[in-house]
PDB file of C-alpha atoms in Angstrom:
ATOM      1  CA  MET Z  10      22.428  25.844 -27.243  1.00 61.00           C
ATOM      2  CA  ASN Z  11      19.779  26.826 -29.715  1.00 70.00           C
ATOM      3  CA  ALA Z  12      16.863  24.312 -31.830  1.00 75.00           C
ATOM      4  CA  GLU Z  13      19.660  24.679 -34.813  1.00 79.00           C
ATOM      5  CA  ASP Z  14      22.257  22.988 -31.996  1.00 78.00           C
ATOM      6  CA  LEU Z  15      19.809  20.658 -30.850  1.00 81.00           C
ATOM      7  CA  LEU Z  16      19.319  19.548 -34.384  1.00 84.00           C
ATOM      8  CA  ASP Z  17      23.001  19.225 -34.980  1.00 84.00           C
ATOM      9  CA  LEU Z  18      23.595  17.070 -31.781  1.00 83.00           C
ATOM     10  CA  ILE Z  19      20.804  14.531 -32.793  1.00 86.00           C
ATOM     11  CA  ARG Z  20      22.665  14.338 -36.199  1.00 85.00           C
ATOM     12  CA  SER Z  21      25.988  14.093 -35.107  1.00 83.00           C
ATOM     13  CA  HIS Z  22      25.221  11.305 -31.961  1.00 84.00           C
ATOM     14  CA  TRP Z  23      22.013   9.484 -33.425  1.00 84.00           C
ATOM     15  CA  PRO Z  24      23.767   6.140 -33.915  1.00 82.00           C
ATOM     16  CA  ASP Z  25      24.434   6.236 -30.198  1.00 81.00           C
ATOM     17  CA  ILE Z  26      20.904   8.469 -29.378  1.00 85.00           C
ATOM     18  CA  ARG Z  27      19.293   5.151 -30.999  1.00 83.00           C
ATOM     19  CA  SER Z  28      20.793   2.553 -29.241  1.00 81.00           C
ATOM     20  CA  ALA Z  29      20.177   3.986 -25.853  1.00 82.00           C
ATOM     21  CA  LEU Z  30      16.602   4.122 -25.643  1.00 81.00           C
ATOM     22  CA  ASP Z  31      13.904   1.720 -26.345  1.00 79.00           C
ATOM     23  CA  ASP Z  32      11.262   1.517 -28.993  1.00 78.00           C
ATOM     24  CA  GLU Z  33       8.721   3.934 -27.002  1.00 79.00           C
ATOM     25  CA  ARG Z  34      11.168   6.556 -25.891  1.00 80.00           C
ATOM     26  CA  ARG Z  35      12.912   6.556 -29.321  1.00 82.00           C
ATOM     27  CA  GLU Z  36       9.340   6.860 -31.052  1.00 82.00           C
ATOM     28  CA  VAL Z  37       8.235  10.012 -28.254  1.00 82.00           C
ATOM     29  CA  LEU Z  38      11.739  11.645 -29.704  1.00 84.00           C
ATOM     30  CA  LEU Z  39      10.837  11.199 -33.033  1.00 84.00           C
ATOM     31  CA  ALA Z  40       7.285  12.379 -32.335  1.00 83.00           C
ATOM     32  CA  ARG Z  41       8.668  15.578 -30.548  1.00 82.00           C
ATOM     33  CA  LEU Z  42      11.203  15.968 -33.828  1.00 83.00           C
ATOM     34  CA  GLY Z  43       7.887  15.863 -36.046  1.00 83.00           C
ATOM     35  CA  ASP Z  44       6.058  18.567 -33.778  1.00 81.00           C
ATOM     36  CA  LEU Z  45       9.073  20.879 -34.514  1.00 81.00           C
ATOM     37  CA  ALA Z  46       9.230  20.339 -38.303  1.00 79.00           C
ATOM     38  CA  ALA Z  47       5.416  20.957 -38.151  1.00 79.00           C
ATOM     39  CA  ALA Z  48       5.597  23.810 -35.700  1.00 73.00           C
ATOM     40  CA  PRO Z  49       4.221  27.219 -36.768  1.00 71.00           C
ATOM     41  CA  SER Z  50       7.290  29.829 -37.775  1.00 70.00           C
ATOM     42  CA  GLU Z  51       6.186  32.003 -34.521  1.00 72.00           C
ATOM     43  CA  GLU Z  52       9.135  32.048 -31.753  1.00 72.00           C
ATOM     44  CA  ARG Z  53       6.744  30.655 -29.089  1.00 72.00           C
ATOM     45  CA  ALA Z  54       5.647  27.420 -30.843  1.00 74.00           C
ATOM     46  CA  VAL Z  55       9.400  26.798 -32.292  1.00 77.00           C
ATOM     47  CA  ARG Z  56      10.519  27.013 -28.677  1.00 76.00           C
ATOM     48  CA  GLN Z  57       7.636  25.307 -27.055  1.00 75.00           C
ATOM     49  CA  ALA Z  58       8.392  22.430 -30.091  1.00 78.00           C
ATOM     50  CA  ALA Z  59      12.294  22.293 -29.313  1.00 80.00           C
ATOM     51  CA  GLN Z  60      11.647  22.052 -25.692  1.00 78.00           C
ATOM     52  CA  GLY Z  61       9.948  19.011 -26.305  1.00 79.00           C
ATOM     53  CA  VAL Z  62      12.876  17.567 -28.268  1.00 83.00           C
ATOM     54  CA  ARG Z  63      15.209  18.460 -25.623  1.00 82.00           C
ATOM     55  CA  LEU Z  64      13.113  16.668 -22.898  1.00 80.00           C
ATOM     56  CA  ALA Z  65      12.961  13.552 -25.300  1.00 82.00           C
ATOM     57  CA  LEU Z  66      16.675  13.526 -25.017  1.00 84.00           C
ATOM     58  CA  LEU Z  67      16.728  13.796 -21.405  1.00 79.00           C
ATOM     59  CA  ALA Z  68      15.722   9.925 -21.255  1.00 80.00           C
ATOM     60  CA  LEU Z  69      19.060   9.067 -22.367  1.00 83.00           C
ATOM     61  CA  PRO Z  70      21.052   7.452 -18.990  1.00 80.00           C
ATOM     62  CA  PRO Z  71      23.396   9.942 -17.294  1.00 72.00           C
ATOM     63  CA  GLY Z  72      26.832   9.510 -18.956  1.00 71.00           C
ATOM     64  CA  HIS Z  73      26.011   9.811 -22.329  1.00 77.00           C
ATOM     65  CA  PRO Z  74      27.616  11.963 -24.727  1.00 77.00           C
ATOM     66  CA  VAL Z  75      24.148  13.816 -25.492  1.00 81.00           C
ATOM     67  CA  ARG Z  76      23.097  13.924 -22.181  1.00 78.00           C
ATOM     68  CA  SER Z  77      26.024  15.577 -20.869  1.00 73.00           C
ATOM     69  CA  ALA Z  78      25.513  18.023 -23.551  1.00 74.00           C
ATOM     70  CA  LEU Z  79      21.989  18.831 -22.096  1.00 73.00           C
ATOM     71  CA  ASP Z  80      23.159  18.576 -18.523  1.00 65.00           C
ATOM     72  CA  GLY Z  81      26.112  21.049 -19.504  1.00 56.00           C
ATOM     73  CA  PRO Z  82      25.827  25.023 -20.582  1.00 50.00           C
ATOM     74  CA  ARG Z  83      21.670  26.409 -20.041  1.00 51.00           C
ATOM     75  CA  TRP Z  84      19.739  25.815 -23.150  1.00 51.00           C
ATOM     76  CA  ALA Z  85      17.385  28.398 -24.273  1.00 48.00           C
ATOM     77  CA  GLY Z  86      14.852  28.324 -27.607  1.00 47.00           C
ATOM     78  CA  PRO Z  87      16.283  30.739 -30.600  1.00 47.00           C
ATOM     79  CA  ALA Z  88      15.660  34.191 -29.981  1.00 46.00           C
ATOM     80  CA  ARG Z  89      14.018  34.086 -33.561  1.00 55.00           C
ATOM     81  CA  PRO Z  90      13.255  30.960 -35.438  1.00 59.00           C
ATOM     82  CA  THR Z  91      15.221  30.971 -38.497  1.00 66.00           C
ATOM     83  CA  PRO Z  92      13.558  30.559 -42.098  1.00 66.00           C
ATOM     84  CA  ASP Z  93      15.338  27.118 -42.686  1.00 74.00           C
ATOM     85  CA  LEU Z  94      14.499  25.649 -39.177  1.00 77.00           C
ATOM     86  CA  ALA Z  95      11.313  24.034 -39.992  1.00 75.00           C
ATOM     87  CA  GLU Z  96      13.212  22.391 -43.181  1.00 79.00           C
ATOM     88  CA  ARG Z  97      15.975  20.964 -41.767  1.00 81.00           C
ATOM     89  CA  ALA Z  98      13.682  19.420 -38.792  1.00 82.00           C
ATOM     90  CA  ARG Z  99      11.700  18.089 -41.436  1.00 82.00           C
ATOM     91  CA  GLU Z 100      14.746  16.977 -43.228  1.00 83.00           C
ATOM     92  CA  LEU Z 101      16.312  15.227 -39.774  1.00 81.00           C
ATOM     93  CA  HIS Z 102      12.995  13.464 -39.024  1.00 79.00           C
ATOM     94  CA  ALA Z 103      12.586  12.012 -42.643  1.00 81.00           C
ATOM     95  CA  ARG Z 104      16.184  10.213 -42.410  1.00 80.00           C
ATOM     96  CA  LEU Z 105      15.783   9.339 -38.480  1.00 79.00           C
ATOM     97  CA  THR Z 106      12.365   7.295 -39.440  1.00 75.00           C
ATOM     98  CA  ALA Z 107      14.175   5.781 -42.179  1.00 69.00           C
ATOM     99  CA  SER Z 108      17.090   4.763 -40.271  1.00 58.00           C
ATOM    100  CA  GLY Z 109      15.747   1.449 -39.510  1.00 56.00           C
ATOM    101  CA  PRO Z 110      16.256  -0.434 -35.738  1.00 55.00           C
ATOM    102  CA  PRO Z 111      19.519  -0.621 -33.776  1.00 52.00           C
ATOM    103  CA  THR Z 112      22.024  -3.034 -35.054  1.00 52.00           C
ATOM    104  CA  GLU Z 113      23.777  -5.641 -32.637  1.00 49.00           C
ATOM    105  CA  THR Z 114      26.657  -3.627 -32.206  1.00 46.00           C
ATOM    106  CA  ASP Z 115      24.858  -1.333 -29.706  1.00 47.00           C
ATOM    107  CA  THR Z 116      24.316  -3.575 -26.730  1.00 46.00           C
ATOM    108  CA  ASP Z 117      26.302  -2.091 -24.841  1.00 49.00           C
ATOM    109  CA  THR Z 118      24.240   1.062 -25.032  1.00 48.00           C
ATOM    110  CA  ALA Z 119      20.913  -0.437 -24.452  1.00 54.00           C
ATOM    111  CA  GLY Z 120      22.790  -2.059 -21.397  1.00 58.00           C
ATOM    112  CA  ILE Z 121      23.665   1.417 -19.640  1.00 56.00           C
ATOM    113  CA  LEU Z 122      19.738   2.223 -20.181  1.00 63.00           C
ATOM    114  CA  ALA Z 123      18.755  -0.675 -18.668  1.00 69.00           C
ATOM    115  CA  HIS Z 124      20.884  -0.208 -15.953  1.00 71.00           C
ATOM    116  CA  ALA Z 125      19.208   3.205 -15.116  1.00 75.00           C
ATOM    117  CA  ARG Z 126      15.720   1.959 -15.368  1.00 80.00           C
ATOM    118  CA  GLN Z 127      16.813  -0.746 -12.467  1.00 81.00           C
ATOM    119  CA  ARG Z 128      18.067   2.147 -10.796  1.00 83.00           C
ATOM    120  CA  LEU Z 129      14.622   4.176 -10.505  1.00 87.00           C
ATOM    121  CA  LEU Z 130      13.162   0.985 -10.208  1.00 88.00           C
ATOM    122  CA  ALA Z 131      15.096  -0.118  -7.075  1.00 89.00           C
ATOM    123  CA  GLU Z 132      13.486   3.273  -5.061  1.00 90.00           C
ATOM    124  CA  PRO Z 133      10.388   2.923  -2.505  1.00 92.00           C
ATOM    125  CA  SER Z 134       7.394   2.740  -5.146  1.00 92.00           C
ATOM    126  CA  PHE Z 135       3.547   1.585  -4.667  1.00 93.00           C
ATOM    127  CA  SER Z 136       1.370  -0.828  -6.496  1.00 92.00           C
ATOM    128  CA  PRO Z 137      -1.707   0.481  -8.715  1.00 91.00           C
ATOM    129  CA  ALA Z 138      -3.479  -0.612  -5.892  1.00 90.00           C
ATOM    130  CA  GLU Z 139      -1.639   1.039  -3.410  1.00 90.00           C
ATOM    131  CA  ALA Z 140      -1.813   4.353  -5.461  1.00 90.00           C
ATOM    132  CA  ARG Z 141      -5.201   3.944  -5.846  1.00 88.00           C
ATOM    133  CA  TYR Z 142      -6.509   3.557  -2.327  1.00 88.00           C
ATOM    134  CA  ARG Z 143      -3.660   6.784  -1.505  1.00 88.00           C
ATOM    135  CA  CYS Z 144      -6.119   9.100  -4.414  1.00 86.00           C
ATOM    136  CA  ALA Z 145      -9.243   7.337  -3.230  1.00 77.00           C
ATOM    137  CA  ASP Z 146     -10.303  10.602  -2.028  1.00 64.00           C
ATOM    138  CA  ARG Z 147      -8.937  12.885  -4.566  1.00 60.00           C
ATOM    139  CA  ALA Z 148     -10.997  13.240  -7.820  1.00 56.00           C
ATOM    140  CA  VAL Z 149      -8.035  13.292 -10.128  1.00 61.00           C
ATOM    141  CA  GLY Z 150      -7.163   9.601  -8.765  1.00 72.00           C
ATOM    142  CA  THR Z 151      -3.757   8.894 -10.025  1.00 81.00           C
ATOM    143  CA  ASP Z 152      -3.717  11.004 -13.405  1.00 85.00           C
ATOM    144  CA  GLY Z 153      -0.186  13.239 -13.364  1.00 89.00           C
ATOM    145  CA  LEU Z 154       0.866  10.827 -11.487  1.00 94.00           C
ATOM    146  CA  ILE Z 155       4.608   9.190 -12.786  1.00 94.00           C
ATOM    147  CA  ARG Z 156       3.970   5.163 -13.260  1.00 93.00           C
ATOM    148  CA  LEU Z 157       6.798   3.012 -14.211  1.00 93.00           C
ATOM    149  CA  ASP Z 158       6.508  -0.519 -15.604  1.00 90.00           C
ATOM    150  CA  ASP Z 159       8.860  -3.163 -13.661  1.00 89.00           C
ATOM    151  CA  PRO Z 160       9.385  -5.989 -16.163  1.00 86.00           C
ATOM    152  CA  VAL Z 161       8.864  -8.169 -12.591  1.00 84.00           C
ATOM    153  CA  ARG Z 162       6.818  -6.663 -10.470  1.00 87.00           C
ATOM    154  CA  GLY Z 163       4.330  -4.610 -13.022  1.00 91.00           C
ATOM    155  CA  PRO Z 164       3.615  -1.106 -12.798  1.00 92.00           C
ATOM    156  CA  ARG Z 165       4.767   0.709 -10.259  1.00 93.00           C
ATOM    157  CA  TYR Z 166       4.218   4.248  -8.773  1.00 95.00           C
ATOM    158  CA  PRO Z 167       7.629   5.774  -7.186  1.00 94.00           C
ATOM    159  CA  ALA Z 168       6.579   7.028  -3.473  1.00 93.00           C
ATOM    160  CA  PHE Z 169       8.453  10.359  -3.665  1.00 94.00           C
ATOM    161  CA  GLN Z 170       4.933  11.515  -5.178  1.00 94.00           C
ATOM    162  CA  PHE Z 171       3.130  11.030  -2.447  1.00 93.00           C
ATOM    163  CA  THR Z 172       2.911  12.672   1.773  1.00 89.00           C
ATOM    164  CA  GLY Z 173       4.144  10.379   4.199  1.00 80.00           C
ATOM    165  CA  GLY Z 174       1.712   7.331   5.709  1.00 76.00           C
ATOM    166  CA  ASP Z 175      -1.232   6.943   3.796  1.00 77.00           C
ATOM    167  CA  GLY Z 176      -1.389  10.298   2.750  1.00 83.00           C
ATOM    168  CA  GLY Z 177      -2.194  11.259  -0.938  1.00 88.00           C
ATOM    169  CA  PRO Z 178      -0.206  12.796  -4.055  1.00 91.00           C
ATOM    170  CA  LEU Z 179       1.520  15.932  -3.646  1.00 92.00           C
ATOM    171  CA  ALA Z 180       0.082  18.959  -5.576  1.00 92.00           C
ATOM    172  CA  VAL Z 181       3.677  20.121  -6.337  1.00 95.00           C
ATOM    173  CA  VAL Z 182       4.253  16.336  -7.943  1.00 95.00           C
ATOM    174  CA  ARG Z 183       1.592  16.824 -10.241  1.00 93.00           C
ATOM    175  CA  THR Z 184       2.468  20.367 -11.225  1.00 94.00           C
ATOM    176  CA  VAL Z 185       6.324  19.345 -12.310  1.00 93.00           C
ATOM    177  CA  ASN Z 186       5.144  15.883 -13.530  1.00 93.00           C
ATOM    178  CA  ARG Z 187       3.020  18.074 -16.553  1.00 90.00           C
ATOM    179  CA  LEU Z 188       5.939  20.357 -17.410  1.00 88.00           C
ATOM    180  CA  LEU Z 189       8.081  17.314 -17.410  1.00 86.00           C
ATOM    181  CA  LEU Z 190       5.592  15.404 -19.834  1.00 84.00           C
ATOM    182  CA  ALA Z 191       5.413  12.599 -17.550  1.00 86.00           C
ATOM    183  CA  GLN Z 192       2.580  10.840 -19.115  1.00 85.00           C
ATOM    184  CA  GLU Z 193       4.322  10.369 -22.237  1.00 81.00           C
ATOM    185  CA  ASP Z 194       7.934  10.076 -21.155  1.00 82.00           C
ATOM    186  CA  PRO Z 195       7.617   8.504 -17.220  1.00 87.00           C
ATOM    187  CA  TRP Z 196      11.270   7.334 -17.322  1.00 85.00           C
ATOM    188  CA  GLY Z 197      12.759  10.762 -17.897  1.00 82.00           C
ATOM    189  CA  ALA Z 198      10.338  12.398 -15.538  1.00 88.00           C
ATOM    190  CA  ALA Z 199      11.107  10.131 -12.995  1.00 90.00           C
ATOM    191  CA  ASP Z 200      14.577  10.362 -13.895  1.00 85.00           C
ATOM    192  CA  TRP Z 201      14.673  14.086 -13.007  1.00 87.00           C
ATOM    193  CA  TRP Z 202      12.952  13.734 -10.108  1.00 91.00           C
ATOM    194  CA  LEU Z 203      15.350  11.039  -8.452  1.00 88.00           C
ATOM    195  CA  SER Z 204      18.843  12.082  -9.959  1.00 82.00           C
ATOM    196  CA  GLY Z 205      20.976  15.042  -8.735  1.00 77.00           C
ATOM    197  CA  ASN Z 206      20.293  18.518  -9.674  1.00 77.00           C
ATOM    198  CA  LEU Z 207      23.275  21.380  -9.425  1.00 72.00           C
ATOM    199  CA  TRP Z 208      20.769  24.168  -9.433  1.00 76.00           C
ATOM    200  CA  LEU Z 209      18.673  22.671  -6.454  1.00 83.00           C
ATOM    201  CA  GLY Z 210      21.787  20.844  -4.907  1.00 81.00           C
ATOM    202  CA  GLY Z 211      20.017  17.512  -4.231  1.00 84.00           C
ATOM    203  CA  ARG Z 212      17.571  15.402  -5.621  1.00 87.00           C
ATOM    204  CA  PRO Z 213      14.807  16.983  -6.368  1.00 92.00           C
ATOM    205  CA  ALA Z 214      12.473  14.134  -4.584  1.00 92.00           C
ATOM    206  CA  ALA Z 215      14.448  14.877  -1.505  1.00 91.00           C
ATOM    207  CA  LEU Z 216      13.642  18.272  -1.309  1.00 92.00           C
ATOM    208  CA  LEU Z 217       9.959  17.871  -1.096  1.00 93.00           C
ATOM    209  CA  GLY Z 218       8.622  19.435   1.613  1.00 90.00           C
ATOM    210  CA  ARG Z 219      12.319  20.936   2.375  1.00 90.00           C
ATOM    211  CA  LEU Z 220      12.164  23.455  -0.163  1.00 91.00           C
ATOM    212  CA  PRO Z 221       9.615  25.928  -1.131  1.00 92.00           C
ATOM    213  CA  ASP Z 222       7.331  24.289  -3.839  1.00 93.00           C
ATOM    214  CA  ASP Z 223       7.705  27.278  -6.270  1.00 92.00           C
ATOM    215  CA  LEU Z 224      12.040  26.488  -6.071  1.00 90.00           C
ATOM    216  CA  LEU Z 225      10.915  23.016  -7.552  1.00 92.00           C
ATOM    217  CA  VAL Z 226       8.568  24.159 -10.311  1.00 91.00           C
ATOM    218  CA  GLY Z 227      11.276  26.947 -10.484  1.00 88.00           C
ATOM    219  CA  ALA Z 228      14.016  24.176 -11.323  1.00 85.00           C
ATOM    220  CA  ALA Z 229      11.868  21.887 -14.173  1.00 86.00           C
ATOM    221  CA  SER Z 230      10.935  25.522 -15.784  1.00 83.00           C
ATOM    222  CA  ALA Z 231      14.456  26.628 -15.918  1.00 75.00           C
ATOM    223  CA  MET Z 232      15.749  23.308 -17.426  1.00 70.00           C
ATOM    224  CA  LEU Z 233      12.589  23.205 -20.516  1.00 66.00           C
ATOM    225  CA  GLU Z 234      13.199  27.132 -20.999  1.00 59.00           C
ATOM    226  CA  GLY Z 235      16.870  27.618 -19.945  1.00 48.00           C
ATOM    227  CA  ASP Z 236      16.225  30.594 -17.617  1.00 41.00           C
TER     228      ASP Z 236
END
């Protein structure tokens, strides 16, 4: 699936995509689509912008038709950007930003998203104070770590990001989180860590310390780059 296919996928499924994403994550997707529309014509820039769009779409809940398409055959950016790619991206971005908020008929899909978030929030996690304590001797603190906003408990830091006992954050987690743009889309990054991964043979979070760090980094890179 190349960048043109990605645009077609968004165009065909936009009502479902729009209803499955909350306001914040929908804005992230539109921003990444805007990045693609404004990207220079160089292959590297287009590929990077298209990867940003794909990563934003990975925030969709498992089982969503678009998420299933992205989890299927390996995705790769275009070998060469086509002359009309930026124009197609601009047209689609303008159309989607003018499409308005979800309608009342979208509540079922929104419920699927809410269930997916509840699944992630049910995982072991730490409060900001607990996370800061574990990062007390690290100059970077909690930077680069996933923080999820729980409507009941407030901000939470998934526990898999830290070593056992009172240990600090794992360096490989920060590296992968940067690849997954966790600061911009923490839910999508958490879903990658806490969902099954066919390439690795299990949940990445459960494989920390069991697989070499470079395999985890490679799995995240392969997902983004289609390699």
